[in-house]
Amino acid sequence: MRNLLIFLTCLFAAEQVYAQQFQLSGTVSNGESPIRNATVYLEGTSFSVSTNDQGQFAFASVPKGNYHLVAVSVGFGKKVFKIEIKDEHLVKNIILHKEIKQLSDVTIKDKHIEDRQKTESLNIQIVNQDFIQRNLGGSLMKSLERLPGIKTIGIGSGQSKPLIRGLGFNRVVVVDKGVKHEGQQWGADHGLEIDQFATGEIELIKGSASFIYGSDAIGGVIDILPMAIPAPNTIGGSVDLIAKSNNNLYGTSTNFYGRSKKWFFNSRFTYQNYGDYRVPTDQVYVYDYAVNLHQNQLRNTAGRETGIHFNTGYIGEKFRSTFYLSNTFTKSGFFANAHGLEPRRVNEQLHDGSSRDILNPYQSVNHFKLINRSSYQLQNQKIEIELGYQKNFREEFSQYVNHGFMPALYPTALQIPSDLEREFDKTVYSANLRDKITINAHELTVGINAEAQTNKINGWSFLVPAFDQQTIGAFAYDKIKINENLLLHGALRYDRGQINMFQYNDWFPSEIAINGVTIQQNLQRSANLKRTFNSLVWSAGLNYNLEEFSLKLNIGKSFRMPIAKELGANGVNYHYFSYEKGNPNLSPEKSYQADLTLGWTTDKWSVQLSPFYNYFPNYIYLNPTSGHDYAYGAGNQIFEYAQSSVQRFGGEVQFKYEIFKNLSTQFLGEILQAKQLSGDKKGYTLPFSPPASALFNLTYSPKFGNKLTNTYFSVDYRLTSKQDNIVPPEKKTPGYQVINIQAGTKLSFYGNPLQLSLQVQNLFDTKYLNHTSFYRLIELPEAGRNLVLSVKIPFGK
């Protein structure tokens, strides 16, 4: 009975307490629509809920009393109400207003380039379109030439090819949107078929990167990344206008893009038209023959360039795929007095009649490219695929010149145009597959690269045979994070390649004696030849990064297959007045290299030192002999491909110092030494070895408020030493000093930043020789003073 009384008493007390608790509910909105996931709570209590999709909230039971009801949501102002819970259900509807905050100025620094450099053991430098705009040259490589360790072999005012630490041609790989760019890079007069206005960021790797990029990357890599994908739900573009005074160039590059949420397109059209360029002299000597220059112009160096680009793709959360289509076309003349066996036959009056016409001799090059890049992102894994198709079609036109047993008059029955000196037709199929996997501290990349190409030839002159080539390589590359400061790198790669060269016979008969009897027959200039090459290469490196100090080291072995020209050349090179002979017994090049980079960075200054060392046990080079070919080479000196052991060493230095907030200075320096350790040219250097040089820069960056931004005034003073260390038939090159100035700014144009850039190249019209120029052998000076004006007008919504 006692227990029953206790139970009834407790039940009655509970009913009294419950009877004093009441419900509170309501809604939260912005006055027009409900606010989801707003937080509503009673201050000082445990009562707290979130609103549902309709903005509703409710508290099941709240004791009587006075409370502070609080409602808050991201992006809205906080609301606090005094409420009293009485004997009835309370409903409270709350309206929140948008929160407006005045933020202090914030400077956002993009560090992805710095982070990339700190996590790669290779010597890597990255530039973007702002750098190209600021240092705009006649070609992409001329625009990049300001960087230490980067030089060019210039071919007139609009064409050039890259040299990285003195190595070029097929020892430097150019990668465009993930696929190796394949032109006719073996020729000194063959420029790079890349539209510099259609590039995104460009990564320049100085030193061997064969373990990732394959055979030809024994000297370095120029990796051209695609332009950034447009932001979601945008449409826009830009118009670039370009003008240059030296060769009266005018041009434009127009970009138009658009993107929905997941689909996008990006297009560009580039056109440039230029005349004969000027040099600071009125007379040059072509092998002791005086050539007068009309108005200081190099006759027949005018040109036209067009570039058409279209990209489209899909961007998903995990999968993305983009197609890149491009077609570049160039038609440009060769200096008329320095091409062919008889430069004195040039009709100078005809050429001097117009500075913009393109007459014989000239080249016409078309490069078509179709690339697909796709990737699939998993939680700790990323799969990337690149597929590429390229068609490079090159024609060189020149007046017919007979030599040897070639007929004096061009045969009308020959199905080759009489002015088609040479034709090269290359088709390339490429495929790359990479799988990046992150496992704890390891970032492992495994991949396969494959390429197949066919090369056809035509024309009345022979130099290089037709050939097919197939290559395949597989690699594994591991990046190990030891701690926050230390990264280790290790890579292994195997390559296999095959080249199949085809027989070539002269189209004209030659007289030969067999057993005392003279007969006529079409001589075989190149025999059928099949060679297979394979190699195992490796690389090891480290990165050590502290707050102000960084160190990177890379050592490794690289390899390069001999090319068709080195194996099977047999003809006159009209540009160098030489008779070149290949060597079918060449072995693949090997290289052992070590690269070190030391860097210090503070708020006011930074310095970077990058020494390197290379050893080639069997470097391939074109060796000038004492012989001359009078039967088929019109008496030109014979050059034969040979191999020797070579050592190369040198380095670059970069120093930056902020004198004041708006005034800074920079020093860039480079030096290279090369020596042949065996062979006929033992003790000599290598061809195209650039002399030591230094660049001193002073930049003033004033602030003009919000109307003008990124304003700069800059002066470059380049000091280049003489080059006495040469290999015949090269000539010693005297040193020189050149001053260039740059200025630019961005101003608001209907809400978009219009960019203005002005350069004066060779300010004092200095006459000087460039040791790595295509025309150096004929003592031809570099271009004179050149004013370059470029305007970028963006538009978009």
PDB file of N, CA, C and O in Angstrom, residues 727-772:
ATOM      1  N   VAL A 727      84.049  25.169 -83.375  1.00  0.00           N
ATOM      2  CA  VAL A 727      84.420  23.992 -84.163  1.00  0.00           C
ATOM      3  C   VAL A 727      84.156  24.341 -85.630  1.00  0.00           C
ATOM      4  O   VAL A 727      83.079  24.825 -85.965  1.00  0.00           O
ATOM      5  N   PRO A 728      85.144  24.173 -86.517  1.00  0.00           N
ATOM      6  CA  PRO A 728      84.961  24.527 -87.931  1.00  0.00           C
ATOM      7  C   PRO A 728      83.761  23.771 -88.513  1.00  0.00           C
ATOM      8  O   PRO A 728      83.496  22.626 -88.121  1.00  0.00           O
ATOM      9  N   PRO A 729      82.994  24.400 -89.446  1.00  0.00           N
ATOM     10  CA  PRO A 729      83.289  25.675 -90.116  1.00  0.00           C
ATOM     11  C   PRO A 729      82.746  26.907 -89.389  1.00  0.00           C
ATOM     12  O   PRO A 729      82.577  27.951 -90.021  1.00  0.00           O
ATOM     13  N   GLU A 730      82.439  26.774 -88.119  1.00  0.00           N
ATOM     14  CA  GLU A 730      81.984  27.948 -87.383  1.00  0.00           C
ATOM     15  C   GLU A 730      83.064  29.021 -87.369  1.00  0.00           C
ATOM     16  O   GLU A 730      84.253  28.743 -87.558  1.00  0.00           O
ATOM     17  N   LYS A 731      82.621  30.254 -87.146  1.00  0.00           N
ATOM     18  CA  LYS A 731      83.539  31.382 -87.061  1.00  0.00           C
ATOM     19  C   LYS A 731      83.475  31.982 -85.661  1.00  0.00           C
ATOM     20  O   LYS A 731      82.445  31.915 -84.994  1.00  0.00           O
ATOM     21  N   LYS A 732      84.597  32.572 -85.244  1.00  0.00           N
ATOM     22  CA  LYS A 732      84.605  33.248 -83.959  1.00  0.00           C
ATOM     23  C   LYS A 732      83.649  34.436 -83.992  1.00  0.00           C
ATOM     24  O   LYS A 732      83.560  35.148 -84.993  1.00  0.00           O
ATOM     25  N   THR A 733      82.949  34.616 -82.875  1.00  0.00           N
ATOM     26  CA  THR A 733      81.930  35.665 -82.810  1.00  0.00           C
ATOM     27  C   THR A 733      82.312  36.678 -81.735  1.00  0.00           C
ATOM     28  O   THR A 733      82.521  36.287 -80.572  1.00  0.00           O
ATOM     29  N   PRO A 734      82.405  37.959 -82.090  1.00  0.00           N
ATOM     30  CA  PRO A 734      82.744  38.968 -81.074  1.00  0.00           C
ATOM     31  C   PRO A 734      81.596  39.173 -80.089  1.00  0.00           C
ATOM     32  O   PRO A 734      80.431  38.890 -80.394  1.00  0.00           O
ATOM     33  N   GLY A 735      81.919  39.673 -78.911  1.00  0.00           N
ATOM     34  CA  GLY A 735      80.901  39.982 -77.916  1.00  0.00           C
ATOM     35  C   GLY A 735      80.104  41.214 -78.306  1.00  0.00           C
ATOM     36  O   GLY A 735      80.471  41.964 -79.211  1.00  0.00           O
ATOM     37  N   TYR A 736      79.026  41.443 -77.586  1.00  0.00           N
ATOM     38  CA  TYR A 736      78.185  42.601 -77.897  1.00  0.00           C
ATOM     39  C   TYR A 736      77.367  42.999 -76.670  1.00  0.00           C
ATOM     40  O   TYR A 736      77.249  42.245 -75.696  1.00  0.00           O
ATOM     41  N   GLN A 737      76.791  44.199 -76.761  1.00  0.00           N
ATOM     42  CA  GLN A 737      75.932  44.746 -75.712  1.00  0.00           C
ATOM     43  C   GLN A 737      74.673  45.305 -76.371  1.00  0.00           C
ATOM     44  O   GLN A 737      74.767  46.025 -77.369  1.00  0.00           O
ATOM     45  N   VAL A 738      73.519  44.958 -75.829  1.00  0.00           N
ATOM     46  CA  VAL A 738      72.250  45.404 -76.398  1.00  0.00           C
ATOM     47  C   VAL A 738      71.345  45.872 -75.263  1.00  0.00           C
ATOM     48  O   VAL A 738      71.321  45.269 -74.184  1.00  0.00           O
ATOM     49  N   ILE A 739      70.592  46.934 -75.528  1.00  0.00           N
ATOM     50  CA  ILE A 739      69.628  47.457 -74.553  1.00  0.00           C
ATOM     51  C   ILE A 739      68.221  47.347 -75.138  1.00  0.00           C
ATOM     52  O   ILE A 739      67.971  47.773 -76.275  1.00  0.00           O
ATOM     53  N   ASN A 740      67.319  46.776 -74.357  1.00  0.00           N
ATOM     54  CA  ASN A 740      65.900  46.690 -74.706  1.00  0.00           C
ATOM     55  C   ASN A 740      65.082  47.361 -73.613  1.00  0.00           C
ATOM     56  O   ASN A 740      65.460  47.312 -72.427  1.00  0.00           O
ATOM     57  N   ILE A 741      63.977  47.967 -73.978  1.00  0.00           N
ATOM     58  CA  ILE A 741      63.093  48.561 -72.966  1.00  0.00           C
ATOM     59  C   ILE A 741      61.678  48.033 -73.173  1.00  0.00           C
ATOM     60  O   ILE A 741      61.275  47.680 -74.293  1.00  0.00           O
ATOM     61  N   GLN A 742      60.936  47.967 -72.063  1.00  0.00           N
ATOM     62  CA  GLN A 742      59.551  47.513 -72.101  1.00  0.00           C
ATOM     63  C   GLN A 742      58.708  48.420 -71.202  1.00  0.00           C
ATOM     64  O   GLN A 742      59.192  48.938 -70.197  1.00  0.00           O
ATOM     65  N   ALA A 743      57.462  48.583 -71.581  1.00  0.00           N
ATOM     66  CA  ALA A 743      56.498  49.329 -70.770  1.00  0.00           C
ATOM     67  C   ALA A 743      55.125  48.741 -71.022  1.00  0.00           C
ATOM     68  O   ALA A 743      54.839  48.232 -72.117  1.00  0.00           O
ATOM     69  N   GLY A 744      54.272  48.832 -70.005  1.00  0.00           N
ATOM     70  CA  GLY A 744      52.932  48.289 -70.178  1.00  0.00           C
ATOM     71  C   GLY A 744      52.031  48.629 -69.022  1.00  0.00           C
ATOM     72  O   GLY A 744      52.480  49.072 -67.953  1.00  0.00           O
ATOM     73  N   THR A 745      50.742  48.435 -69.228  1.00  0.00           N
ATOM     74  CA  THR A 745      49.758  48.676 -68.178  1.00  0.00           C
ATOM     75  C   THR A 745      48.464  47.966 -68.534  1.00  0.00           C
ATOM     76  O   THR A 745      48.273  47.507 -69.669  1.00  0.00           O
ATOM     77  N   LYS A 746      47.568  47.880 -67.557  1.00  0.00           N
ATOM     78  CA  LYS A 746      46.212  47.388 -67.773  1.00  0.00           C
ATOM     79  C   LYS A 746      45.244  48.476 -67.334  1.00  0.00           C
ATOM     80  O   LYS A 746      45.404  49.064 -66.261  1.00  0.00           O
ATOM     81  N   LEU A 747      44.253  48.759 -68.176  1.00  0.00           N
ATOM     82  CA  LEU A 747      43.258  49.764 -67.823  1.00  0.00           C
ATOM     83  C   LEU A 747      41.865  49.194 -68.022  1.00  0.00           C
ATOM     84  O   LEU A 747      41.649  48.313 -68.856  1.00  0.00           O
ATOM     85  N   SER A 748      40.931  49.718 -67.238  1.00  0.00           N
ATOM     86  CA  SER A 748      39.573  49.192 -67.262  1.00  0.00           C
ATOM     87  C   SER A 748      38.876  49.613 -68.551  1.00  0.00           C
ATOM     88  O   SER A 748      38.858  50.789 -68.918  1.00  0.00           O
ATOM     89  N   PHE A 749      38.292  48.629 -69.265  1.00  0.00           N
ATOM     90  CA  PHE A 749      37.610  48.877 -70.527  1.00  0.00           C
ATOM     91  C   PHE A 749      36.271  48.153 -70.470  1.00  0.00           C
ATOM     92  O   PHE A 749      36.194  46.953 -70.648  1.00  0.00           O
ATOM     93  N   TYR A 750      35.218  48.902 -70.155  1.00  0.00           N
ATOM     94  CA  TYR A 750      33.886  48.336 -69.964  1.00  0.00           C
ATOM     95  C   TYR A 750      33.919  47.170 -68.971  1.00  0.00           C
ATOM     96  O   TYR A 750      33.331  46.115 -69.190  1.00  0.00           O
ATOM     97  N   GLY A 751      34.658  47.386 -67.896  1.00  0.00           N
ATOM     98  CA  GLY A 751      34.721  46.388 -66.835  1.00  0.00           C
ATOM     99  C   GLY A 751      35.722  45.286 -67.066  1.00  0.00           C
ATOM    100  O   GLY A 751      35.855  44.391 -66.235  1.00  0.00           O
ATOM    101  N   ASN A 752      36.461  45.301 -68.201  1.00  0.00           N
ATOM    102  CA  ASN A 752      37.472  44.290 -68.489  1.00  0.00           C
ATOM    103  C   ASN A 752      38.852  44.945 -68.573  1.00  0.00           C
ATOM    104  O   ASN A 752      38.970  46.105 -68.975  1.00  0.00           O
ATOM    105  N   PRO A 753      39.901  44.222 -68.190  1.00  0.00           N
ATOM    106  CA  PRO A 753      41.247  44.820 -68.186  1.00  0.00           C
ATOM    107  C   PRO A 753      41.909  44.821 -69.564  1.00  0.00           C
ATOM    108  O   PRO A 753      42.388  43.787 -70.040  1.00  0.00           O
ATOM    109  N   LEU A 754      41.918  45.950 -70.242  1.00  0.00           N
ATOM    110  CA  LEU A 754      42.602  46.099 -71.522  1.00  0.00           C
ATOM    111  C   LEU A 754      44.097  46.207 -71.259  1.00  0.00           C
ATOM    112  O   LEU A 754      44.530  46.995 -70.432  1.00  0.00           O
ATOM    113  N   GLN A 755      44.890  45.403 -71.958  1.00  0.00           N
ATOM    114  CA  GLN A 755      46.331  45.312 -71.703  1.00  0.00           C
ATOM    115  C   GLN A 755      47.123  45.950 -72.842  1.00  0.00           C
ATOM    116  O   GLN A 755      46.938  45.613 -74.012  1.00  0.00           O
ATOM    117  N   LEU A 756      47.992  46.894 -72.476  1.00  0.00           N
ATOM    118  CA  LEU A 756      48.863  47.565 -73.432  1.00  0.00           C
ATOM    119  C   LEU A 756      50.303  47.190 -73.148  1.00  0.00           C
ATOM    120  O   LEU A 756      50.736  47.212 -71.990  1.00  0.00           O
ATOM    121  N   SER A 757      51.067  46.852 -74.200  1.00  0.00           N
ATOM    122  CA  SER A 757      52.480  46.503 -74.038  1.00  0.00           C
ATOM    123  C   SER A 757      53.279  47.162 -75.154  1.00  0.00           C
ATOM    124  O   SER A 757      52.877  47.136 -76.324  1.00  0.00           O
ATOM    125  N   LEU A 758      54.420  47.731 -74.783  1.00  0.00           N
ATOM    126  CA  LEU A 758      55.309  48.368 -75.751  1.00  0.00           C
ATOM    127  C   LEU A 758      56.735  47.912 -75.479  1.00  0.00           C
ATOM    128  O   LEU A 758      57.175  47.880 -74.333  1.00  0.00           O
ATOM    129  N   GLN A 759      57.432  47.541 -76.550  1.00  0.00           N
ATOM    130  CA  GLN A 759      58.844  47.185 -76.447  1.00  0.00           C
ATOM    131  C   GLN A 759      59.648  47.974 -77.476  1.00  0.00           C
ATOM    132  O   GLN A 759      59.143  48.282 -78.554  1.00  0.00           O
ATOM    133  N   VAL A 760      60.880  48.265 -77.117  1.00  0.00           N
ATOM    134  CA  VAL A 760      61.858  48.736 -78.091  1.00  0.00           C
ATOM    135  C   VAL A 760      63.037  47.779 -77.998  1.00  0.00           C
ATOM    136  O   VAL A 760      63.796  47.795 -77.031  1.00  0.00           O
ATOM    137  N   GLN A 761      63.169  46.931 -78.999  1.00  0.00           N
ATOM    138  CA  GLN A 761      64.246  45.948 -79.035  1.00  0.00           C
ATOM    139  C   GLN A 761      65.442  46.540 -79.777  1.00  0.00           C
ATOM    140  O   GLN A 761      65.272  47.203 -80.795  1.00  0.00           O
ATOM    141  N   ASN A 762      66.635  46.288 -79.242  1.00  0.00           N
ATOM    142  CA  ASN A 762      67.867  46.846 -79.818  1.00  0.00           C
ATOM    143  C   ASN A 762      67.735  48.369 -79.936  1.00  0.00           C
ATOM    144  O   ASN A 762      67.770  48.943 -81.032  1.00  0.00           O
ATOM    145  N   LEU A 763      67.590  48.983 -78.781  1.00  0.00           N
ATOM    146  CA  LEU A 763      67.274  50.415 -78.696  1.00  0.00           C
ATOM    147  C   LEU A 763      68.221  51.284 -79.516  1.00  0.00           C
ATOM    148  O   LEU A 763      67.783  52.219 -80.205  1.00  0.00           O
ATOM    149  N   PHE A 764      69.513  51.013 -79.500  1.00  0.00           N
ATOM    150  CA  PHE A 764      70.498  51.860 -80.163  1.00  0.00           C
ATOM    151  C   PHE A 764      70.903  51.331 -81.540  1.00  0.00           C
ATOM    152  O   PHE A 764      71.934  51.727 -82.079  1.00  0.00           O
ATOM    153  N   ASP A 765      70.086  50.413 -82.100  1.00  0.00           N
ATOM    154  CA  ASP A 765      70.326  49.888 -83.445  1.00  0.00           C
ATOM    155  C   ASP A 765      71.743  49.324 -83.574  1.00  0.00           C
ATOM    156  O   ASP A 765      72.466  49.579 -84.552  1.00  0.00           O
ATOM    157  N   THR A 766      72.122  48.538 -82.583  1.00  0.00           N
ATOM    158  CA  THR A 766      73.490  47.992 -82.507  1.00  0.00           C
ATOM    159  C   THR A 766      73.703  46.905 -83.560  1.00  0.00           C
ATOM    160  O   THR A 766      72.855  46.037 -83.765  1.00  0.00           O
ATOM    161  N   LYS A 767      74.841  46.955 -84.214  1.00  0.00           N
ATOM    162  CA  LYS A 767      75.222  45.919 -85.172  1.00  0.00           C
ATOM    163  C   LYS A 767      75.991  44.833 -84.430  1.00  0.00           C
ATOM    164  O   LYS A 767      77.056  45.097 -83.866  1.00  0.00           O
ATOM    165  N   TYR A 768      75.438  43.619 -84.406  1.00  0.00           N
ATOM    166  CA  TYR A 768      76.107  42.525 -83.699  1.00  0.00           C
ATOM    167  C   TYR A 768      75.756  41.200 -84.350  1.00  0.00           C
ATOM    168  O   TYR A 768      74.786  41.083 -85.100  1.00  0.00           O
ATOM    169  N   LEU A 769      76.566  40.179 -84.070  1.00  0.00           N
ATOM    170  CA  LEU A 769      76.372  38.836 -84.597  1.00  0.00           C
ATOM    171  C   LEU A 769      75.934  37.899 -83.484  1.00  0.00           C
ATOM    172  O   LEU A 769      76.468  37.947 -82.372  1.00  0.00           O
ATOM    173  N   ASN A 770      74.969  37.049 -83.800  1.00  0.00           N
ATOM    174  CA  ASN A 770      74.487  36.041 -82.854  1.00  0.00           C
ATOM    175  C   ASN A 770      75.128  34.709 -83.224  1.00  0.00           C
ATOM    176  O   ASN A 770      74.916  34.197 -84.330  1.00  0.00           O
ATOM    177  N   HIS A 771      75.904  34.136 -82.300  1.00  0.00           N
ATOM    178  CA  HIS A 771      76.674  32.929 -82.613  1.00  0.00           C
ATOM    179  C   HIS A 771      75.788  31.747 -82.990  1.00  0.00           C
ATOM    180  O   HIS A 771      76.224  30.857 -83.729  1.00  0.00           O
ATOM    181  N   THR A 772      74.550  31.692 -82.491  1.00  0.00           N
ATOM    182  CA  THR A 772      73.675  30.553 -82.771  1.00  0.00           C
ATOM    183  C   THR A 772      72.681  30.830 -83.901  1.00  0.00           C
ATOM    184  O   THR A 772      71.773  30.034 -84.129  1.00  0.00           O
TER     185      THR A 772
END
